[in-house]
mmCIF file of C-alpha atoms in Angstrom:
data_model
loop_
_atom_site.group_PDB
_atom_site.id
_atom_site.type_symbol
_atom_site.label_atom_id
_atom_site.label_comp_id
_atom_site.label_asym_id
_atom_site.label_seq_id
_atom_site.Cartn_x
_atom_site.Cartn_y
_atom_site.Cartn_z
ATOM 1 C CA LYS A 1 69.534 62.610 141.708
ATOM 2 C CA ALA A 2 72.466 62.282 139.873
ATOM 3 C CA GLY A 3 72.004 62.055 136.155
ATOM 4 C CA VAL A 4 73.602 60.047 133.575
ATOM 5 C CA THR A 5 77.454 60.463 133.399
ATOM 6 C CA GLN A 6 79.431 59.423 130.524
ATOM 7 C CA THR A 7 83.455 59.785 130.752
ATOM 8 C CA PRO A 8 85.442 60.922 128.989
ATOM 9 C CA ARG A 9 83.585 63.990 127.743
ATOM 10 C CA TYR A 10 86.328 64.315 124.842
ATOM 11 C CA LEU A 11 88.508 61.966 123.165
ATOM 12 C CA ILE A 12 91.162 62.318 120.459
ATOM 13 C CA LYS A 13 92.576 59.231 118.644
ATOM 14 C CA THR A 14 94.317 58.322 115.634
ATOM 15 C CA ARG A 15 93.008 55.934 112.551
ATOM 16 C CA GLY A 16 93.351 52.219 113.727
ATOM 17 C CA GLN A 17 93.541 52.696 117.658
ATOM 18 C CA GLN A 18 90.637 51.347 119.741
ATOM 19 C CA VAL A 19 88.871 53.451 122.463
ATOM 20 C CA THR A 20 86.428 52.530 125.446
ATOM 21 C CA LEU A 21 83.750 55.076 126.353
ATOM 22 C CA SER A 22 82.050 54.411 129.918
ATOM 23 C CA CYS A 23 78.492 55.359 130.924
ATOM 24 C CA SER A 24 77.024 55.241 134.423
ATOM 25 C CA PRO A 25 73.032 55.250 134.509
ATOM 26 C CA ILE A 26 70.551 57.070 136.709
ATOM 27 C CA SER A 27 70.433 55.074 139.813
ATOM 28 C CA GLY A 28 67.943 52.214 139.645
ATOM 29 C CA HIS A 29 67.852 52.427 135.904
ATOM 30 C CA ARG A 30 68.555 48.841 134.536
ATOM 31 C CA SER A 31 68.295 49.802 130.597
ATOM 32 C CA VAL A 32 71.245 51.421 129.041
ATOM 33 C CA SER A 33 71.208 52.465 125.295
ATOM 34 C CA TRP A 34 73.958 53.943 123.221
ATOM 35 C CA TYR A 35 73.379 56.165 120.351
ATOM 36 C CA GLN A 36 76.010 57.960 117.685
ATOM 37 C CA GLN A 37 75.264 61.399 116.632
ATOM 38 C CA THR A 38 76.644 62.909 113.488
ATOM 39 C CA PRO A 39 76.349 65.720 111.373
ATOM 40 C CA GLY A 40 75.462 63.809 108.491
ATOM 41 C CA GLN A 41 73.798 60.904 109.673
ATOM 42 C CA GLY A 42 71.957 62.655 112.789
ATOM 43 C CA LEU A 43 71.068 60.272 115.666
ATOM 44 C CA GLN A 44 71.668 56.790 115.169
ATOM 45 C CA PHE A 45 70.846 53.497 117.537
ATOM 46 C CA LEU A 46 74.170 51.508 118.526
ATOM 47 C CA PHE A 47 72.707 49.127 120.990
ATOM 48 C CA GLU A 48 70.737 48.668 124.049
ATOM 49 C CA TYR A 49 71.516 46.596 127.485
ATOM 50 C CA PHE A 50 69.268 45.267 130.211
ATOM 51 C CA SER A 51 70.709 43.048 133.080
ATOM 52 C CA GLU A 52 73.784 42.754 131.364
ATOM 53 C CA THR A 53 72.184 41.382 127.986
ATOM 54 C CA GLN A 54 72.431 42.924 124.746
ATOM 55 C CA ARG A 55 68.783 43.116 123.638
ATOM 56 C CA ASN A 56 68.877 45.247 120.636
ATOM 57 C CA LYS A 57 71.342 46.133 118.085
ATOM 58 C CA GLY A 58 71.328 48.907 115.357
ATOM 59 C CA ASN A 59 73.194 48.659 112.007
ATOM 60 C CA PHE A 60 76.702 49.265 112.799
ATOM 61 C CA PRO A 61 79.683 47.057 111.746
ATOM 62 C CA GLY A 62 80.910 44.517 114.449
ATOM 63 C CA ARG A 63 83.845 46.743 115.297
ATOM 64 C CA PHE A 64 81.406 48.423 117.545
ATOM 65 C CA SER A 65 80.967 46.732 120.657
ATOM 66 C CA GLY A 66 79.360 47.121 124.283
ATOM 67 C CA ARG A 67 78.591 45.446 127.749
ATOM 68 C CA GLN A 68 77.007 45.919 130.687
ATOM 69 C CA PHE A 69 77.978 45.378 134.159
ATOM 70 C CA SER A 70 76.035 43.904 137.290
ATOM 71 C CA ASN A 71 75.767 47.432 138.693
ATOM 72 C CA SER A 72 74.036 48.384 135.135
ATOM 73 C CA ARG A 73 76.927 50.697 134.238
ATOM 74 C CA SER A 74 78.012 50.254 130.600
ATOM 75 C CA GLU A 75 81.014 50.682 128.408
ATOM 76 C CA MET A 76 80.930 50.676 124.397
ATOM 77 C CA ASN A 77 84.367 49.824 122.409
ATOM 78 C CA VAL A 78 85.346 50.741 118.925
ATOM 79 C CA SER A 79 88.036 49.064 117.199
ATOM 80 C CA THR A 80 90.242 49.551 114.436
ATOM 81 C CA LEU A 81 89.021 53.352 114.423
ATOM 82 C CA GLU A 82 88.076 55.096 110.928
ATOM 83 C CA LEU A 83 87.773 58.852 110.483
ATOM 84 C CA GLY A 84 84.284 58.306 110.217
ATOM 85 C CA ASP A 85 83.668 57.159 113.522
ATOM 86 C CA SER A 86 84.171 60.882 114.669
ATOM 87 C CA ALA A 87 81.056 61.684 116.368
ATOM 88 C CA LEU A 88 79.341 62.457 119.710
ATOM 89 C CA TYR A 89 78.352 59.253 121.617
ATOM 90 C CA LEU A 90 75.379 59.344 123.629
ATOM 91 C CA CYS A 91 74.229 57.126 126.505
ATOM 92 C CA ALA A 92 70.757 56.785 127.716
ATOM 93 C CA SER A 93 69.082 55.128 130.303
ATOM 94 C CA SER A 94 65.726 54.102 131.674
ATOM 95 C CA LEU A 95 64.154 51.947 134.385
ATOM 96 C CA GLU A 96 63.007 48.880 132.394
ATOM 97 C CA GLY A 97 63.527 49.775 128.719
ATOM 98 C CA GLY A 98 59.965 49.416 127.863
ATOM 99 C CA SER A 99 58.953 51.448 124.610
ATOM 100 C CA ASN A 100 56.970 54.067 126.479
ATOM 101 C CA GLN A 101 59.375 54.996 129.157
ATOM 102 C CA PRO A 102 61.711 58.121 128.435
ATOM 103 C CA GLN A 103 65.235 57.805 127.874
ATOM 104 C CA HIS A 104 67.461 60.158 130.109
ATOM 105 C CA PHE A 105 70.644 61.088 128.448
ATOM 106 C CA GLY A 106 74.029 62.115 129.080
ATOM 107 C CA ASP A 107 76.075 64.824 127.818
ATOM 108 C CA GLY A 108 78.028 62.529 125.581
ATOM 109 C CA THR A 109 81.605 61.734 124.670
ATOM 110 C CA ARG A 110 82.913 63.448 121.626
ATOM 111 C CA LEU A 111 85.324 61.199 119.826
ATOM 112 C CA SER A 112 87.572 62.944 117.251
ATOM 113 C CA ILE A 113 89.707 60.681 114.824
ATOM 114 C CA LEU A 114 93.022 62.189 113.196
ATOM 115 C CA GLY B 1 61.060 50.523 108.540
ATOM 116 C CA ASP B 2 60.084 53.084 110.885
ATOM 117 C CA SER B 3 61.085 56.824 110.265
ATOM 118 C CA VAL B 4 60.497 60.405 111.602
ATOM 119 C CA THR B 5 60.523 63.493 109.225
ATOM 120 C CA GLN B 6 60.656 67.008 110.686
ATOM 121 C CA MET B 7 60.423 70.179 109.048
ATOM 122 C CA GLU B 8 64.039 71.494 108.100
ATOM 123 C CA GLY B 9 65.727 74.416 110.125
ATOM 124 C CA PRO B 10 66.888 76.612 110.912
ATOM 125 C CA VAL B 11 63.941 78.394 112.428
ATOM 126 C CA THR B 12 64.369 81.975 113.301
ATOM 127 C CA LEU B 13 61.973 83.909 115.614
ATOM 128 C CA SER B 14 61.432 86.960 117.499
ATOM 129 C CA GLU B 15 60.888 86.647 121.327
ATOM 130 C CA GLU B 16 57.299 86.198 122.202
ATOM 131 C CA ALA B 17 56.538 84.858 118.681
ATOM 132 C CA PHE B 18 54.407 81.469 118.126
ATOM 133 C CA LEU B 19 56.252 78.285 117.357
ATOM 134 C CA THR B 20 55.480 75.507 115.315
ATOM 135 C CA ILE B 21 57.792 72.636 114.396
ATOM 136 C CA ASN B 22 56.152 69.820 112.594
ATOM 137 C CA CYS B 23 56.847 66.188 112.882
ATOM 138 C CA THR B 24 55.098 63.283 111.214
ATOM 139 C CA TYR B 25 56.136 59.880 111.149
ATOM 140 C CA THR B 26 55.801 56.271 109.715
ATOM 141 C CA ALA B 27 55.288 53.238 112.001
ATOM 142 C CA THR B 28 53.725 49.896 112.335
ATOM 143 C CA GLY B 29 51.537 49.919 115.250
ATOM 144 C CA TYR B 30 51.279 52.770 117.899
ATOM 145 C CA PRO B 31 54.439 53.885 118.894
ATOM 146 C CA SER B 32 55.304 56.474 121.701
ATOM 147 C CA LEU B 33 56.164 59.745 120.696
ATOM 148 C CA PHE B 34 59.129 62.071 122.203
ATOM 149 C CA TRP B 35 60.136 65.456 121.613
ATOM 150 C CA TYR B 36 63.894 65.988 122.989
ATOM 151 C CA VAL B 37 65.801 69.190 123.337
ATOM 152 C CA GLN B 38 69.580 69.629 122.576
ATOM 153 C CA TYR B 39 71.481 72.680 123.982
ATOM 154 C CA PRO B 40 74.854 73.414 122.847
ATOM 155 C CA GLY B 41 77.484 71.163 124.038
ATOM 156 C CA GLU B 42 74.821 69.052 126.006
ATOM 157 C CA GLY B 43 73.000 65.631 125.792
ATOM 158 C CA LEU B 44 69.344 65.363 124.916
ATOM 159 C CA GLN B 45 66.849 66.149 127.519
ATOM 160 C CA LEU B 46 63.257 64.989 127.034
ATOM 161 C CA LEU B 47 60.724 67.790 126.719
ATOM 162 C CA LEU B 48 57.667 65.869 126.533
ATOM 163 C CA LYS B 49 56.143 62.404 125.426
ATOM 164 C CA ALA B 50 52.864 60.901 124.503
ATOM 165 C CA THR B 51 51.924 57.361 124.606
ATOM 166 C CA LYS B 52 48.672 56.723 122.665
ATOM 167 C CA ALA B 53 46.600 58.719 120.263
ATOM 168 C CA ASP B 54 45.153 61.786 121.265
ATOM 169 C CA ASP B 55 47.453 62.279 124.333
ATOM 170 C CA LYS B 56 48.699 65.509 124.706
ATOM 171 C CA GLY B 57 52.475 65.978 126.200
ATOM 172 C CA SER B 58 53.192 69.318 127.672
ATOM 173 C CA ASN B 59 56.014 70.651 129.488
ATOM 174 C CA LYS B 60 57.560 74.299 130.210
ATOM 175 C CA GLY B 61 54.811 75.887 127.936
ATOM 176 C CA PHE B 62 55.524 73.507 124.992
ATOM 177 C CA GLU B 63 52.856 71.225 123.736
ATOM 178 C CA ALA B 64 52.426 68.332 121.381
ATOM 179 C CA THR B 65 49.336 66.348 120.370
ATOM 180 C CA TYR B 66 49.331 62.510 119.192
ATOM 181 C CA ARG B 67 47.600 62.539 115.885
ATOM 182 C CA LYS B 68 47.140 58.823 114.855
ATOM 183 C CA GLU B 69 44.735 59.962 111.677
ATOM 184 C CA THR B 70 47.600 62.472 110.298
ATOM 185 C CA THR B 71 50.479 60.485 111.993
ATOM 186 C CA SER B 72 51.955 63.819 113.356
ATOM 187 C CA PHE B 73 53.232 64.965 116.802
ATOM 188 C CA HIS B 74 53.682 68.815 115.974
ATOM 189 C CA LEU B 75 55.654 70.844 118.710
ATOM 190 C CA GLU B 76 54.077 74.337 119.548
ATOM 191 C CA LYS B 77 54.560 76.814 122.250
ATOM 192 C CA GLY B 78 52.667 80.136 122.331
ATOM 193 C CA SER B 79 55.727 82.552 123.256
ATOM 194 C CA VAL B 80 59.153 81.703 122.923
ATOM 195 C CA GLN B 81 62.169 83.215 124.799
ATOM 196 C CA VAL B 82 65.738 83.744 123.885
ATOM 197 C CA SER B 83 66.451 80.924 126.267
ATOM 198 C CA ASP B 84 64.497 78.266 123.903
ATOM 199 C CA SER B 85 67.162 78.406 121.488
ATOM 200 C CA ALA B 86 68.236 75.196 120.833
ATOM 201 C CA VAL B 87 67.930 71.991 118.603
ATOM 202 C CA TYR B 88 64.648 70.007 118.904
ATOM 203 C CA PHE B 89 64.182 66.155 117.866
ATOM 204 C CA CYS B 90 61.233 64.439 117.335
ATOM 205 C CA ALA B 91 61.450 60.670 118.141
ATOM 206 C CA LEU B 92 59.526 57.546 118.407
ATOM 207 C CA SER B 93 59.990 54.473 120.186
ATOM 208 C CA ASP B 94 60.293 51.327 118.041
ATOM 209 C CA LEU B 95 57.801 48.963 119.548
ATOM 210 C CA GLY B 96 59.605 45.984 119.316
ATOM 211 C CA GLY B 97 63.074 47.099 119.807
ATOM 212 C CA TYR B 98 63.648 47.432 123.588
ATOM 213 C CA ASN B 99 64.142 51.171 123.942
ATOM 214 C CA LYS B 100 65.475 51.942 120.462
ATOM 215 C CA LEU B 101 64.615 55.655 119.446
ATOM 216 C CA ILE B 102 64.123 56.552 115.987
ATOM 217 C CA PHE B 103 64.640 60.375 115.645
ATOM 218 C CA GLY B 104 64.068 62.687 112.973
ATOM 219 C CA ALA B 105 66.913 65.244 111.497
ATOM 220 C CA GLY B 106 66.353 67.558 114.327
ATOM 221 C CA THR B 107 65.199 71.646 113.810
ATOM 222 C CA ARG B 108 67.326 74.232 115.027
ATOM 223 C CA LEU B 109 65.601 77.174 116.706
ATOM 224 C CA ALA B 110 67.119 80.311 117.130
ATOM 225 C CA VAL B 111 65.184 83.199 118.921
ATOM 226 C CA HIS B 112 66.242 86.785 118.912
ATOM 227 C CA PRO B 113 65.482 89.338 121.406
#
């Protein structure tokens, strides 16, 4: 069974640009969550989608947005990039999104802002 | 709000030594608890989980017991290997948060031959 796939693995952008990251969940998983990992702040929750609806959102500015498609694939977008957005962005999927269900993570997209 | 506190690393051990990584949490209600492991250049892998008090999660020789009275979920392994070198994250699942995981800061483990 294929795992969670994130593309691209690496991205380099400059300040002010925007970026879109993609996540394909494990087949049959309908919940997709996004996390930002930085050395200073650690792992922080961005948002979660289920059946194309955002059910929960972390404490990030509106420049961070996402969506989910009918096949459960998800994208996140960051507009007007800042140096502080440099991070590893991780996507995770689970079956239904219940609190006792384990989440399965992809290998992440490493975003570097110059 | 909910939070997770892990012992600071790095933890450096010799092969076959006993491992303990401490994890305590603050939460309303009874969250599910998880340990994840991250190898260099990779995402997080679920190591084990426990969903209620006194549950013991175990996998690959690692164990952790959900202790409600001490709000702890310490990770243990009786004999570590060089291949266990990685960063370990303790996490809880926010009960009202639809899959929102709250992570500890992570503990780096280095095992030497």
